[in-house]
C-alpha cells in the first residue's frame, strides 16, 4: 500500500530494548530526536512526545524503520492500530542510498532513516493490517517446518537402522511411537490454524483462493508465497519472483573464451524453491497440458531438470497472473 504524501516523517532505529526516534516535518525538514524504551510504555511516551511536536501520530504520519525481525513487531502493531503508515525498508536499500558512511550511532541512524523516508516517500511500500496476519502465518510456517524436520529425523533414523539391525529399529519405533503421533497431531493443528487465520482475512483469502485455482498449487506453496511476498505487496513481478525462488535461468559467458552452461543462481530462497519443486512435480503428474509439455521437451533432447525448471517458472508466472488479474 502506497500512502499519499505525509506531513510528518518518523525515522526509527530499533534495537532490542530501545527506540531512537527522529521526527521531521515535510515543510521545513527540521529534525527532532528522542529515545524511548521498546515496550508499550515507551510507545505511549513516544506518542505523547510526538503530539507535543504537533504530530497526531495517526494518518498524518509515515513511519520508516529497518526490518529487524521480532524487535520491530510490537511497535508495528501499535502504529498500525492507530492508522500510522508503516514502511519497513531493507537496511541495505537505505545504506546504498546514503553512500559511504563512517562509524555507527543510533541517533544518527534514526536521522538517516528519517531523511531517506523524506526523500523517497513516494516509493514507500507500507504495511496493511493483513501484515499482522502474515506475521502470524510466518510464525506458524516456521513451527510447521520444525515439526517436519523432527519427524524426518526420528523416522529417518528408524529406516536407516531397519536393514542393519531390525530388532533395534523395532525398539526405536516402539519407544518413539507416541512422539511421532504427537508431532503429526501438532503439524495438523498448525495447518488448521493457518487456514483459520487466512479465512479471517478477506484479502488474503481472496489471493489464496486464486493461487490454489492453478493446478499443482497446493496450500503449502500458496501460504509460502503469501508470506514471502507479503501478500504480493512486496513482490508482484513474475520475473523477480522467479529470480528470488532460484528458478530464473542466467547465461554464463564472456567474449569467445568463456562459454559456461546456462544455469540458475544459488542466491535464492531455498525453502521456497523446494516447495515450488514439489508443486511442479505435482503439476506434471496431475495437469495433462503440463505433462504433455514436459514429455515433448524431454523427447526433443532437453534434460529433465532443465524442463522441470521451466515448469517451475511457468507455475510461478501463472500464479502471479491470476493474482494480478483477480480471476481464477
XYZ file of C-alpha atoms in Angstrom:
328
model
C 0.000 0.000 0.000
C 1.466 3.372 -1.052
C 0.394 6.357 1.077
C -0.203 9.921 -0.022
C 2.425 12.497 0.928
C 2.526 12.696 4.725
C 3.251 15.989 6.523
C 5.241 14.188 9.245
C 8.006 11.630 8.770
C 9.170 9.411 11.618
C 12.506 7.612 11.328
C 13.048 4.881 13.926
C 16.228 2.956 14.681
C 15.069 -0.176 16.536
C 17.108 -2.243 18.979
C 16.077 -4.954 21.433
C 15.458 -2.593 24.381
C 15.211 0.908 22.927
C 13.959 3.075 20.076
C 15.858 6.051 18.698
C 13.199 8.236 17.108
C 13.677 11.137 14.711
C 10.652 13.248 13.720
C 10.790 15.608 10.751
C 8.258 17.828 9.004
C 7.924 17.807 5.232
C 7.595 21.606 5.007
C 10.846 22.565 6.790
C 12.860 19.326 7.199
C 13.686 20.112 10.841
C 14.818 17.070 12.854
C 13.731 16.308 16.418
C 15.312 13.350 18.229
C 14.275 11.394 21.311
C 14.938 7.953 22.827
C 12.266 5.608 24.233
C 12.006 2.091 25.607
C 10.956 -0.609 23.156
C 7.801 -1.586 25.056
C 4.188 -0.496 25.457
C 5.038 2.241 27.971
C 7.731 3.569 25.646
C 5.295 3.681 22.713
C 2.811 5.733 24.744
C 5.562 8.182 25.764
C 6.618 8.438 22.118
C 3.045 9.249 21.084
C 2.787 11.956 23.772
C 6.143 13.438 22.668
C 5.013 13.472 19.008
C 1.782 15.219 19.988
C 3.833 17.848 21.795
C 5.668 18.397 18.473
C 2.333 18.986 16.720
C 2.044 15.491 15.229
C -1.085 13.433 15.956
C 0.745 10.123 15.278
C -2.071 8.883 13.050
C -2.821 9.034 9.343
C -0.732 12.234 9.117
C 2.464 10.266 9.813
C 4.736 7.999 7.761
C 6.979 5.867 9.979
C 10.023 4.284 8.353
C 12.263 1.708 10.018
C 14.638 -1.062 9.050
C 13.279 -4.588 9.212
C 14.900 -6.129 12.304
C 12.610 -9.117 12.787
C 10.974 -9.593 16.176
C 12.238 -6.310 17.658
C 10.012 -4.222 15.344
C 6.890 -6.334 15.804
C 5.314 -4.707 18.881
C 5.922 -1.203 17.536
C 4.472 -2.072 14.100
C 1.298 -3.464 15.686
C 0.946 -0.375 17.907
C 1.361 2.065 14.992
C -0.913 0.190 12.574
C -3.697 0.145 15.171
C -3.531 3.978 15.225
C -3.581 4.468 11.459
C 0.102 5.368 11.046
C 1.584 4.475 7.640
C 4.333 1.955 8.460
C 7.169 1.385 5.982
C 9.619 -1.444 6.683
C 12.585 -0.844 4.395
C 15.607 -3.012 3.712
C 18.685 -1.898 5.654
C 20.758 -2.496 2.510
C 18.497 -0.213 0.454
C 18.877 2.631 2.969
C 22.635 2.117 3.209
C 23.059 2.165 -0.581
C 21.034 5.360 -0.910
C 23.244 7.140 1.639
C 26.599 6.082 0.210
C 29.772 5.525 2.202
C 29.477 6.337 5.922
C 31.919 6.098 8.799
C 31.064 4.972 12.304
C 27.726 3.993 13.764
C 25.427 5.781 16.183
C 21.759 5.055 16.921
C 20.757 8.725 16.928
C 22.482 9.354 13.586
C 20.951 6.156 12.140
C 17.450 7.387 13.081
C 18.179 10.724 11.370
C 19.417 8.945 8.246
C 16.283 6.788 8.114
C 14.078 9.893 8.505
C 15.926 11.724 5.699
C 15.699 8.638 3.462
C 11.922 8.392 4.048
C 11.504 12.124 3.426
C 13.254 11.895 0.064
C 11.724 8.608 -1.099
C 8.253 8.558 0.448
C 6.618 8.382 -2.993
C 8.196 4.909 -3.357
C 7.088 3.767 0.117
C 5.625 0.252 0.351
C 3.549 0.425 3.509
C 2.142 -2.427 5.530
C -1.569 -3.054 5.822
C -3.420 -4.679 8.690
C -3.123 -8.009 6.859
C 0.618 -7.706 7.556
C -0.148 -8.751 11.145
C -1.857 -11.917 9.845
C 1.111 -12.596 7.566
C 3.490 -12.358 10.532
C 1.447 -14.959 12.396
C 1.367 -17.163 9.314
C 5.144 -16.888 9.102
C 5.494 -17.990 12.748
C 3.183 -20.948 12.143
C 5.042 -21.841 8.959
C 8.352 -21.873 10.843
C 6.761 -24.089 13.509
C 5.477 -26.476 10.814
C 8.951 -26.719 9.279
C 10.484 -27.565 12.665
C 7.885 -30.293 13.236
C 8.573 -31.780 9.786
C 12.335 -31.815 10.466
C 11.778 -33.535 13.809
C 9.573 -36.175 12.168
C 12.111 -36.764 9.385
C 14.907 -37.108 11.932
C 13.090 -39.738 14.008
C 11.648 -41.696 11.083
C 14.891 -41.473 9.103
C 16.916 -42.998 11.928
C 14.479 -45.926 12.165
C 14.518 -46.516 8.397
C 18.332 -46.429 8.226
C 18.620 -48.913 11.088
C 15.949 -51.304 9.811
C 18.072 -53.262 7.236
C 21.093 -53.344 9.580
C 19.543 -54.163 12.949
C 15.771 -54.875 12.702
C 15.412 -55.587 16.429
C 16.911 -52.237 17.441
C 14.876 -50.440 14.746
C 11.687 -52.050 16.067
C 12.574 -50.967 19.600
C 13.148 -47.375 18.461
C 9.836 -47.391 16.604
C 8.004 -48.582 19.729
C 9.540 -46.039 22.113
C 9.035 -43.178 19.619
C 5.505 -44.086 18.567
C 3.842 -41.575 20.911
C 6.319 -38.862 19.942
C 5.653 -39.428 16.223
C 1.875 -39.344 16.738
C 2.207 -36.200 18.863
C 4.332 -34.419 16.254
C 1.943 -35.402 13.454
C -1.014 -34.147 15.503
C 0.779 -30.851 16.198
C 1.528 -30.464 12.473
C -2.165 -30.946 11.666
C -3.159 -28.371 14.288
C -0.645 -25.846 12.931
C -2.018 -26.284 9.398
C -5.600 -25.867 10.679
C -4.630 -22.673 12.495
C -3.010 -21.306 9.313
C -6.229 -21.920 7.378
C -8.164 -20.243 10.186
C -6.038 -17.066 10.016
C -6.397 -16.897 6.224
C -10.170 -17.376 6.405
C -10.470 -14.403 8.793
C -8.650 -12.024 6.402
C -10.774 -11.294 3.326
C -7.956 -10.030 1.089
C -5.576 -12.881 1.908
C -8.388 -15.422 1.456
C -9.147 -13.990 -1.991
C -5.490 -14.281 -3.093
C -5.149 -17.731 -1.528
C -8.212 -18.997 -3.467
C -6.854 -17.505 -6.697
C -3.476 -19.218 -6.269
C -4.911 -22.610 -5.381
C -7.099 -22.429 -8.517
C -3.886 -23.089 -10.504
C -3.390 -26.841 -10.971
C -0.385 -28.016 -8.968
C -0.506 -25.171 -6.457
C -1.488 -26.516 -3.043
C -1.923 -24.941 0.361
C 1.774 -25.162 1.312
C 3.030 -23.276 -1.767
C 0.161 -20.778 -1.625
C 0.864 -19.887 2.026
C 4.637 -19.747 1.402
C 4.144 -17.295 -1.468
C 1.780 -15.154 0.616
C 4.332 -14.999 3.449
C 7.466 -14.321 1.400
C 5.856 -11.761 -0.935
C 3.930 -10.051 1.900
C 0.647 -10.866 0.207
C 2.134 -9.874 -3.185
C 2.581 -6.300 -1.922
C 6.383 -6.505 -1.790
C 6.903 -8.596 -4.922
C 4.339 -8.906 -7.705
C 6.559 -9.357 -10.767
C 6.862 -12.877 -12.194
C 10.498 -12.487 -13.282
C 11.652 -11.054 -9.977
C 9.801 -13.762 -8.083
C 11.370 -16.459 -10.280
C 14.796 -14.977 -9.533
C 14.027 -14.881 -5.793
C 12.969 -18.554 -5.906
C 16.119 -19.534 -7.797
C 14.393 -20.800 -10.951
C 15.272 -17.971 -13.374
C 17.999 -19.118 -15.839
C 21.088 -16.943 -16.350
C 23.719 -17.176 -19.084
C 27.399 -17.565 -18.134
C 29.719 -16.391 -20.897
C 32.229 -13.713 -21.716
C 33.749 -12.989 -25.111
C 34.736 -16.122 -27.062
C 36.700 -17.950 -24.354
C 34.182 -18.283 -21.511
C 31.132 -20.289 -22.585
C 29.582 -21.815 -19.480
C 26.214 -23.531 -19.229
C 23.061 -21.521 -18.620
C 22.005 -22.121 -15.032
C 20.104 -20.753 -12.052
C 21.602 -18.587 -9.325
C 22.494 -20.072 -5.943
C 21.364 -16.838 -4.278
C 17.764 -17.874 -3.691
C 15.202 -18.728 -1.057
C 15.985 -22.446 -0.750
C 12.882 -23.251 1.286
C 10.530 -21.647 -1.241
C 12.408 -23.302 -4.100
C 11.911 -26.739 -2.518
C 8.165 -26.176 -2.073
C 7.928 -24.931 -5.677
C 9.843 -28.014 -6.867
C 7.303 -30.339 -5.236
C 4.445 -28.308 -6.727
C 5.988 -28.613 -10.212
C 6.228 -32.414 -9.843
C 2.574 -32.484 -8.763
C 1.626 -30.332 -11.745
C 3.403 -32.710 -14.164
C 1.542 -35.675 -12.671
C -1.917 -34.088 -12.491
C -2.059 -31.451 -15.227
C -2.355 -33.056 -18.682
C -1.193 -29.910 -20.501
C 1.940 -29.588 -18.356
C 2.658 -33.321 -18.606
C 2.430 -33.135 -22.421
C 4.816 -30.158 -22.441
C 7.286 -31.983 -20.152
C 7.267 -35.183 -22.257
C 7.601 -33.253 -25.514
C 10.617 -31.250 -24.330
C 12.341 -34.333 -22.885
C 11.657 -36.124 -26.192
C 13.394 -33.260 -28.008
C 16.556 -33.987 -26.025
C 16.270 -31.466 -23.193
C 17.451 -32.620 -19.778
C 14.672 -33.491 -17.323
C 15.912 -30.988 -14.719
C 16.022 -28.207 -17.307
C 12.423 -28.889 -18.348
C 11.344 -29.256 -14.712
C 12.840 -25.829 -14.016
C 10.839 -24.422 -16.941
C 7.683 -25.914 -15.380
C 8.527 -24.248 -12.046
C 8.937 -20.965 -13.901
C 5.626 -21.350 -15.744
C 3.855 -22.219 -12.480
C 5.114 -19.035 -10.807
C 4.099 -16.853 -13.747
C 0.617 -18.431 -13.739
C 0.251 -17.699 -10.018
C 1.315 -14.058 -10.464
C -1.012 -13.688 -13.458
C -4.152 -14.930 -11.664
C -3.414 -12.766 -8.602
C -2.884 -9.655 -10.745
C -5.888 -10.395 -12.932
C -8.097 -11.242 -9.987
C -9.774 -14.192 -11.721
C -9.137 -17.948 -11.263
